[in-house]
Amino acid sequence: MIETPYYLIDKAKLTRNMERIAHVREKSGAKALLALKCFATWSVFDLMRDFMDGTTSSSLFEVRLGRERFGKETHAYSVAYGDNEIDEVVSHADKIIFNSISQLERFADKAAGIARGLRLNPQVSSSSFDLADPARPFSRLGEWDVPKVERVMDRINGFMIHNNCENKDFGLFDRMLGEIEERFGALIARVDWVSLGGGIHFTGDDYPVDAFSARLRAFSDRYGVQIYLEPGEASITKSTTLEVTVLDTLYNGKNLAIVDSSIEAHMLDLLIYRETAKVLPNEGSHSYMICGKSCLAGDVFGEFRFAEELKVGDRISFQDAAGYTMVKKNWFNGVKMPAIAIRELDGSVRTVREFTYADYEQSLS
């Protein structure tokens, strides 16, 4: 058995998402780019590149990783580029998307050899969490003033609009896209491509993928644009587990079990958004609060039910552990970082990365 903790990526489960993405690509004519900000574990890019058109990024390092490890079409975006990185960003990108008109004007000439786009902010989103809402008041993410954008249309040939966040509701997506058309339709008709960003959970169970595809096709036909989608979570949902081992049990008003992992270090989004991890089947007569091993008092995965009493050495699998985990893992408390393992399509499991004390030491100075 592989020593815990480790992330286990199941290629068979990953393939299910890829096949749904391929279906939407075929039916809608849209292209799909993997959002590296969510998932950048390049050891499975050999599978994903057969179903997707390329990658999209949020930084120099991400765009370089996309070019070198994924290949195919590479989109570069950043909230702000620095003078010291813009030339290298351009060297790795097929398209570059500027967050603001000022950034466009500053770097347009340096990016003259590739397609240039601008991020639009429609000031409406699906997010109910202020921290993640790109349309929050005073947002820095994109331009919203149509007359200002009109003045730079000669310097761009595409737009990026990212206003969906964990959106499982096709009706809401449809309504927000209608608002985008009403506000920016005249501008969209003047460009060649539009990225609708990520955050659309169209690979989820029961999502109406054919209605979604038809809506994208109608949008594309109406404005004469190539649509891009940027699935992150939708690409890898339910494909990965975080495997951990119980180190200790105690009772303090509730049964507690401490495992060899940490939400602060290994599943940070649970802490940021105050969410609970997922354990299946989560049923039985024995209830435990599963706690991380860091010194953070709130390092708690959640409360779950088990068929038997937990004991030291028992293993637990936290479900749906691919998105915003491996790209956010950190060395808080010096807790050992999970290895990364892959279950191949033939059922065999191999470890593709382990982290040691040397990695911890060399991340500091």
Short mmCIF file of C-alpha atoms in Angstrom, two decimals:
data_model
loop_
_atom_site.label_atom_id
_atom_site.label_comp_id
_atom_site.label_asym_id
_atom_site.label_seq_id
_atom_site.Cartn_x
_atom_site.Cartn_y
_atom_site.Cartn_z
CA MET A 1 0.00 0.00 0.00
CA ILE A 2 1.13 3.54 -0.72
CA GLU A 3 2.02 5.49 2.39
CA THR A 4 -0.57 8.13 3.21
CA PRO A 5 -1.38 10.91 2.74
CA TYR A 6 -1.72 10.90 -1.03
CA TYR A 7 -4.02 12.17 -3.74
CA LEU A 8 -5.32 9.36 -5.95
CA ILE A 9 -6.44 10.37 -9.45
CA ASP A 10 -8.65 7.76 -11.10
CA LYS A 11 -8.30 7.91 -14.89
CA ALA A 12 -11.55 6.01 -15.47
CA LYS A 13 -13.49 8.63 -13.50
CA LEU A 14 -11.55 11.42 -15.18
CA THR A 15 -12.47 9.95 -18.57
CA ARG A 16 -16.17 10.30 -17.75
CA ASN A 17 -15.74 14.07 -17.45
CA MET A 18 -13.62 14.19 -20.59
CA GLU A 19 -16.28 12.38 -22.59
CA ARG A 20 -18.91 14.90 -21.51
CA ILE A 21 -16.62 17.75 -22.49
CA ALA A 22 -16.09 16.09 -25.88
CA HIS A 23 -19.86 15.79 -26.30
CA VAL A 24 -20.35 19.51 -25.64
CA ARG A 25 -17.51 20.39 -28.02
CA GLU A 26 -19.09 18.33 -30.78
CA LYS A 27 -22.67 19.55 -30.29
CA SER A 28 -21.90 23.23 -29.65
CA GLY A 29 -18.79 23.91 -31.71
CA ALA A 30 -17.16 25.38 -28.59
CA LYS A 31 -13.55 24.70 -27.71
CA ALA A 32 -12.55 23.63 -24.20
CA LEU A 33 -9.44 24.80 -22.37
CA LEU A 34 -8.31 23.30 -19.08
CA ALA A 35 -8.18 26.00 -16.37
CA LEU A 36 -4.81 25.38 -14.75
CA LYS A 37 -5.68 27.52 -11.72
CA CYS A 38 -7.94 24.66 -10.61
CA PHE A 39 -5.97 21.63 -11.71
CA ALA A 40 -2.46 21.45 -13.13
CA THR A 41 -1.32 17.89 -12.43
CA TRP A 42 0.42 17.32 -15.73
CA SER A 43 0.90 13.57 -15.25
CA VAL A 44 -2.64 13.05 -16.58
CA PHE A 45 -2.41 15.55 -19.42
CA ASP A 46 -1.71 12.62 -21.76
CA LEU A 47 -5.34 11.59 -21.26
CA MET A 48 -6.90 15.05 -21.10
CA ARG A 49 -5.31 16.45 -24.25
CA ASP A 50 -7.19 13.87 -26.34
CA PHE A 51 -10.49 15.47 -25.25
CA MET A 52 -9.63 19.17 -24.86
CA ASP A 53 -8.25 21.94 -27.03
CA GLY A 54 -5.58 23.39 -24.76
CA THR A 55 -5.14 25.34 -21.54
CA THR A 56 -5.84 28.72 -20.02
CA SER A 57 -3.78 30.34 -17.31
CA SER A 58 -3.59 33.05 -14.68
CA SER A 59 0.17 33.61 -14.49
CA LEU A 60 3.46 33.26 -16.30
CA PHE A 61 4.22 29.91 -14.71
CA GLU A 62 0.82 28.51 -15.64
CA VAL A 63 0.99 29.60 -19.26
CA ARG A 64 4.46 28.08 -19.54
CA LEU A 65 3.25 24.82 -17.98
CA GLY A 66 0.34 24.74 -20.42
CA ARG A 67 2.62 25.21 -23.40
CA GLU A 68 5.30 22.76 -22.30
CA ARG A 69 3.23 20.01 -20.68
CA PHE A 70 -0.16 20.13 -22.40
CA GLY A 71 0.57 21.68 -25.78
CA LYS A 72 -2.21 22.57 -28.20
CA GLU A 73 -3.80 26.02 -27.86
CA THR A 74 -2.51 28.18 -25.01
CA HIS A 75 -4.35 31.20 -23.60
CA ALA A 76 -2.63 33.64 -21.26
CA TYR A 77 -4.54 35.76 -18.77
CA SER A 78 -3.42 37.64 -15.70
CA VAL A 79 -5.01 40.25 -13.47
CA ALA A 80 -1.86 42.25 -14.14
CA TYR A 81 1.32 41.52 -16.10
CA GLY A 82 4.68 42.89 -15.03
CA ASP A 83 7.29 44.44 -17.32
CA ASN A 84 9.69 41.67 -16.31
CA GLU A 85 7.40 38.85 -17.51
CA ILE A 86 5.35 40.06 -20.47
CA ASP A 87 7.84 38.97 -23.15
CA GLU A 88 8.03 35.43 -21.77
CA VAL A 89 4.25 35.23 -21.39
CA VAL A 90 3.82 36.18 -25.05
CA SER A 91 6.43 33.62 -26.11
CA HIS A 92 4.31 30.79 -24.66
CA ALA A 93 0.83 32.01 -25.70
CA ASP A 94 -1.41 31.79 -28.75
CA LYS A 95 -3.81 34.32 -27.26
CA ILE A 96 -3.27 36.87 -24.51
CA ILE A 97 -6.16 38.38 -22.56
CA PHE A 98 -5.68 41.67 -20.76
CA ASN A 99 -7.65 42.41 -17.61
CA SER A 100 -7.88 46.16 -18.20
CA ILE A 101 -7.65 48.72 -20.94
CA SER A 102 -4.59 50.23 -19.29
CA GLN A 103 -2.77 46.87 -19.44
CA LEU A 104 -3.86 46.46 -23.05
CA GLU A 105 -2.50 49.87 -23.99
CA ARG A 106 0.72 49.27 -22.10
CA PHE A 107 1.54 45.88 -23.62
CA ALA A 108 -0.41 45.64 -26.89
CA ASP A 109 2.64 46.27 -29.03
CA LYS A 110 4.65 43.57 -27.26
CA ALA A 111 1.81 41.14 -27.97
CA ALA A 112 1.32 42.24 -31.57
CA GLY A 113 2.31 38.82 -32.91
CA ILE A 114 -0.52 36.89 -31.21
CA ALA A 115 -4.27 37.29 -30.77
CA ARG A 116 -5.21 39.85 -28.12
CA GLY A 117 -8.33 39.92 -25.99
CA LEU A 118 -9.86 41.92 -23.15
CA ARG A 119 -11.74 40.76 -20.08
CA LEU A 120 -15.27 42.11 -19.72
CA ASN A 121 -17.08 42.35 -16.39
CA PRO A 122 -20.87 42.08 -16.90
CA GLN A 123 -21.41 43.04 -13.22
CA VAL A 124 -23.59 39.97 -12.67
CA SER A 125 -22.46 36.52 -11.54
CA SER A 126 -23.67 33.24 -10.11
CA SER A 127 -21.54 33.51 -6.97
CA SER A 128 -23.20 33.82 -3.59
CA PHE A 129 -19.85 34.11 -1.82
CA ASP A 130 -18.31 37.57 -1.85
CA LEU A 131 -14.75 36.28 -1.75
CA ALA A 132 -15.20 34.49 -5.09
CA ASP A 133 -17.59 36.92 -6.79
CA PRO A 134 -15.95 38.52 -9.85
CA ALA A 135 -18.84 40.98 -10.08
CA ARG A 136 -18.59 42.16 -6.46
CA PRO A 137 -18.73 45.92 -5.86
CA PHE A 138 -15.51 47.67 -6.86
CA SER A 139 -14.26 44.53 -8.60
CA ARG A 140 -10.87 44.79 -10.30
CA LEU A 141 -11.70 41.94 -12.69
CA GLY A 142 -12.38 43.25 -16.18
CA GLU A 143 -13.87 46.27 -17.94
CA TRP A 144 -17.57 47.13 -17.83
CA ASP A 145 -17.83 50.54 -19.56
CA VAL A 146 -18.97 49.93 -23.16
CA PRO A 147 -17.91 53.34 -24.58
CA LYS A 148 -14.42 52.89 -23.12
CA VAL A 149 -14.14 49.42 -24.64
CA GLU A 150 -15.34 50.70 -28.00
CA ARG A 151 -12.34 53.01 -28.17
CA VAL A 152 -9.87 50.09 -28.12
CA MET A 153 -11.68 47.66 -30.41
CA ASP A 154 -9.02 48.13 -33.08
CA ARG A 155 -6.44 46.53 -30.75
CA ILE A 156 -8.30 43.32 -29.82
CA ASN A 157 -10.10 40.49 -31.56
CA GLY A 158 -11.66 38.66 -28.63
CA PHE A 159 -13.22 38.85 -25.16
CA MET A 160 -13.10 36.79 -22.01
CA ILE A 161 -16.08 36.86 -19.62
CA HIS A 162 -15.81 34.83 -16.42
CA ASN A 163 -18.87 35.26 -14.21
CA ASN A 164 -19.94 31.69 -13.43
CA CYS A 165 -18.89 30.27 -10.08
CA GLU A 166 -19.90 26.70 -9.16
CA ASN A 167 -22.97 27.25 -11.33
CA LYS A 168 -25.00 24.03 -11.63
CA ASP A 169 -28.14 25.85 -12.82
CA PHE A 170 -28.49 25.97 -16.61
CA GLY A 171 -31.41 28.40 -16.31
CA LEU A 172 -29.23 30.86 -14.42
CA PHE A 173 -26.43 30.46 -16.97
CA ASP A 174 -28.92 31.12 -19.77
CA ARG A 175 -30.30 34.25 -18.11
CA MET A 176 -26.88 35.70 -17.37
CA LEU A 177 -25.72 35.04 -20.92
CA GLY A 178 -28.80 36.90 -22.11
CA GLU A 179 -27.80 39.88 -19.97
CA ILE A 180 -24.32 39.75 -21.45
CA GLU A 181 -25.80 39.78 -24.95
CA GLU A 182 -28.04 42.71 -24.11
CA ARG A 183 -25.16 44.73 -22.69
CA PHE A 184 -22.22 43.76 -24.88
CA GLY A 185 -23.82 42.21 -27.99
CA ALA A 186 -22.78 45.00 -30.34
CA LEU A 187 -19.16 44.63 -29.23
CA ILE A 188 -19.22 40.82 -29.37
CA ALA A 189 -20.38 40.95 -32.98
CA ARG A 190 -17.13 42.77 -33.85
CA VAL A 191 -14.68 40.15 -32.52
CA ASP A 192 -13.64 36.67 -33.61
CA TRP A 193 -13.80 34.75 -30.35
CA VAL A 194 -15.33 34.87 -26.89
CA SER A 195 -14.31 32.85 -23.86
CA LEU A 196 -17.14 32.29 -21.39
CA GLY A 197 -14.71 31.22 -18.69
CA GLY A 198 -15.17 28.42 -16.22
CA GLY A 199 -17.37 27.71 -13.21
CA ILE A 200 -20.09 26.01 -15.27
CA HIS A 201 -20.69 22.53 -13.86
CA PHE A 202 -21.86 21.03 -17.14
CA THR A 203 -20.24 17.66 -16.42
CA GLY A 204 -22.34 17.22 -13.28
CA ASP A 205 -25.07 14.63 -12.92
CA ASP A 206 -28.35 15.57 -14.62
CA TYR A 207 -26.97 18.78 -16.17
CA PRO A 208 -28.87 19.39 -19.46
CA VAL A 209 -25.81 19.21 -21.70
CA ASP A 210 -27.80 19.21 -24.95
CA ALA A 211 -29.70 22.38 -24.02
CA PHE A 212 -26.40 23.91 -22.90
CA SER A 213 -24.77 22.95 -26.20
CA ALA A 214 -27.66 24.37 -28.21
CA ARG A 215 -27.45 27.67 -26.29
CA LEU A 216 -23.73 27.93 -27.02
CA ARG A 217 -24.29 27.11 -30.70
CA ALA A 218 -26.98 29.79 -30.98
CA PHE A 219 -24.70 32.38 -29.36
CA SER A 220 -21.85 31.45 -31.68
CA ASP A 221 -24.03 31.62 -34.78
CA ARG A 222 -25.68 34.88 -33.79
CA TYR A 223 -22.41 36.78 -33.33
CA GLY A 224 -20.15 34.84 -35.65
CA VAL A 225 -17.65 33.98 -32.90
CA GLN A 226 -15.67 30.97 -31.78
CA ILE A 227 -16.71 30.16 -28.22
CA TYR A 228 -14.21 28.93 -25.63
CA LEU A 229 -15.07 27.29 -22.35
CA GLU A 230 -12.53 27.10 -19.52
CA PRO A 231 -13.58 24.12 -17.38
CA GLY A 232 -11.54 23.60 -14.25
CA GLU A 233 -13.66 21.85 -11.65
CA ALA A 234 -15.91 20.51 -14.41
CA SER A 235 -12.91 18.73 -15.91
CA ILE A 236 -11.91 16.81 -12.82
CA THR A 237 -14.98 16.61 -10.56
CA LYS A 238 -15.31 13.31 -8.66
CA SER A 239 -12.11 11.96 -10.20
CA THR A 240 -9.79 12.09 -7.20
CA THR A 241 -9.60 11.16 -3.53
CA LEU A 242 -7.32 12.23 -0.71
CA GLU A 243 -6.25 9.06 1.10
CA VAL A 244 -5.42 9.46 4.81
CA THR A 245 -4.75 7.33 7.88
CA VAL A 246 -6.12 7.68 11.42
CA LEU A 247 -3.30 8.55 13.84
CA ASP A 248 -5.25 8.96 17.07
CA THR A 249 -8.76 8.95 18.52
CA LEU A 250 -10.11 10.80 21.53
CA TYR A 251 -13.33 12.03 23.06
CA ASN A 252 -14.11 15.64 23.97
CA GLY A 253 -17.89 15.75 23.95
CA LYS A 254 -17.71 14.11 20.52
CA ASN A 255 -15.67 11.26 19.14
CA LEU A 256 -12.64 12.72 17.38
CA ALA A 257 -10.20 11.10 14.97
CA ILE A 258 -6.96 12.79 13.95
CA VAL A 259 -5.56 11.91 10.53
CA ASP A 260 -2.18 12.42 8.85
CA SER A 261 -3.39 15.31 6.71
CA SER A 262 -4.66 18.88 7.10
CA ILE A 263 -7.28 21.03 5.45
CA GLU A 264 -5.06 24.07 6.00
CA ALA A 265 -2.26 22.42 4.03
CA HIS A 266 -3.96 19.96 1.68
CA MET A 267 -7.60 21.02 1.06
CA LEU A 268 -7.41 24.74 1.70
CA ASP A 269 -10.69 25.63 -0.03
CA LEU A 270 -12.56 23.76 2.72
CA LEU A 271 -11.14 26.25 5.20
CA ILE A 272 -11.55 29.34 3.04
CA TYR A 273 -15.17 28.64 2.14
CA ARG A 274 -16.06 26.86 5.39
CA GLU A 275 -17.09 23.71 3.57
CA THR A 276 -17.04 20.09 4.69
CA ALA A 277 -15.11 17.30 3.02
CA LYS A 278 -16.98 14.36 1.51
CA VAL A 279 -16.79 10.78 2.74
CA LEU A 280 -18.74 7.90 1.23
CA PRO A 281 -20.90 6.13 2.20
CA ASN A 282 -21.11 8.39 5.33
CA GLU A 283 -23.51 6.12 7.13
CA GLY A 284 -23.43 3.89 10.17
CA SER A 285 -23.90 4.06 13.92
CA HIS A 286 -20.51 5.59 14.77
CA SER A 287 -20.09 9.34 14.36
CA TYR A 288 -16.65 10.99 14.31
CA MET A 289 -15.32 14.46 13.77
CA ILE A 290 -12.32 13.96 11.48
CA CYS A 291 -9.55 16.40 12.34
CA GLY A 292 -6.30 17.40 10.68
CA LYS A 293 -2.93 17.13 12.38
CA SER A 294 -1.87 20.80 12.16
CA CYS A 295 -1.98 23.08 15.19
CA LEU A 296 -4.79 25.17 13.68
CA ALA A 297 -7.78 24.77 16.01
CA GLY A 298 -10.22 24.77 13.11
CA ASP A 299 -8.35 22.14 11.11
CA VAL A 300 -11.43 19.90 10.76
CA PHE A 301 -12.52 17.94 7.68
CA GLY A 302 -16.05 17.46 9.00
CA GLU A 303 -18.25 15.07 10.93
CA PHE A 304 -19.05 11.71 9.35
CA ARG A 305 -20.65 8.39 10.16
CA PHE A 306 -18.95 5.01 9.94
CA ALA A 307 -20.13 1.42 10.22
CA GLU A 308 -17.41 0.54 12.75
CA GLU A 309 -15.51 2.37 15.46
CA LEU A 310 -12.42 4.04 14.06
CA LYS A 311 -9.05 2.90 15.33
CA VAL A 312 -5.45 3.91 14.75
CA GLY A 313 -4.31 2.71 11.34
CA ASP A 314 -7.72 2.87 9.66
CA ARG A 315 -7.79 4.54 6.26
CA ILE A 316 -10.28 7.17 5.12
CA SER A 317 -10.88 8.45 1.58
CA PHE A 318 -11.98 12.05 1.15
CA GLN A 319 -13.90 12.32 -2.10
CA ASP A 320 -13.74 14.92 -4.88
CA ALA A 321 -10.28 16.09 -3.91
CA ALA A 322 -8.80 17.23 -7.24
CA GLY A 323 -9.93 20.84 -7.68
CA TYR A 324 -8.00 23.63 -5.94
CA THR A 325 -6.05 21.16 -3.80
CA MET A 326 -2.81 20.14 -5.47
CA VAL A 327 -2.42 23.68 -6.86
CA LYS A 328 -2.91 25.15 -3.35
CA LYS A 329 -1.15 22.65 -1.09
CA ASN A 330 1.40 24.24 1.19
CA TRP A 331 3.93 23.53 3.90
CA PHE A 332 2.02 24.93 6.91
CA ASN A 333 3.44 23.40 10.11
CA GLY A 334 5.85 21.45 7.93
CA VAL A 335 3.15 18.78 7.58
CA LYS A 336 4.17 16.20 5.02
CA MET A 337 2.70 16.95 1.63
CA PRO A 338 0.54 14.22 0.08
CA ALA A 339 2.10 12.21 -2.69
CA ILE A 340 0.30 12.09 -6.04
CA ALA A 341 -0.75 8.72 -7.43
CA ILE A 342 -2.71 7.67 -10.50
CA ARG A 343 -5.03 4.71 -11.00
CA GLU A 344 -4.56 3.78 -14.63
CA LEU A 345 -7.39 2.56 -16.87
CA ASP A 346 -6.25 -1.04 -16.31
CA GLY A 347 -6.68 -0.61 -12.54
CA SER A 348 -3.00 -0.46 -11.66
CA VAL A 349 -1.86 2.33 -9.34
CA ARG A 350 1.45 4.18 -9.63
CA THR A 351 2.95 6.98 -7.60
CA VAL A 352 4.05 9.86 -9.82
CA ARG A 353 5.32 12.31 -7.18
CA GLU A 354 6.47 12.16 -3.59
CA PHE A 355 7.50 15.12 -1.45
CA THR A 356 10.34 15.00 1.05
CA TYR A 357 12.04 17.11 3.66
CA ALA A 358 14.29 18.45 0.90
CA ASP A 359 11.24 19.91 -0.88
CA TYR A 360 10.20 21.61 2.36
CA GLU A 361 13.68 22.95 3.05
CA GLN A 362 14.20 24.19 -0.51
CA SER A 363 10.87 26.01 -0.57
CA LEU A 364 12.36 28.32 2.06
CA SER A 365 15.73 30.01 2.47
#
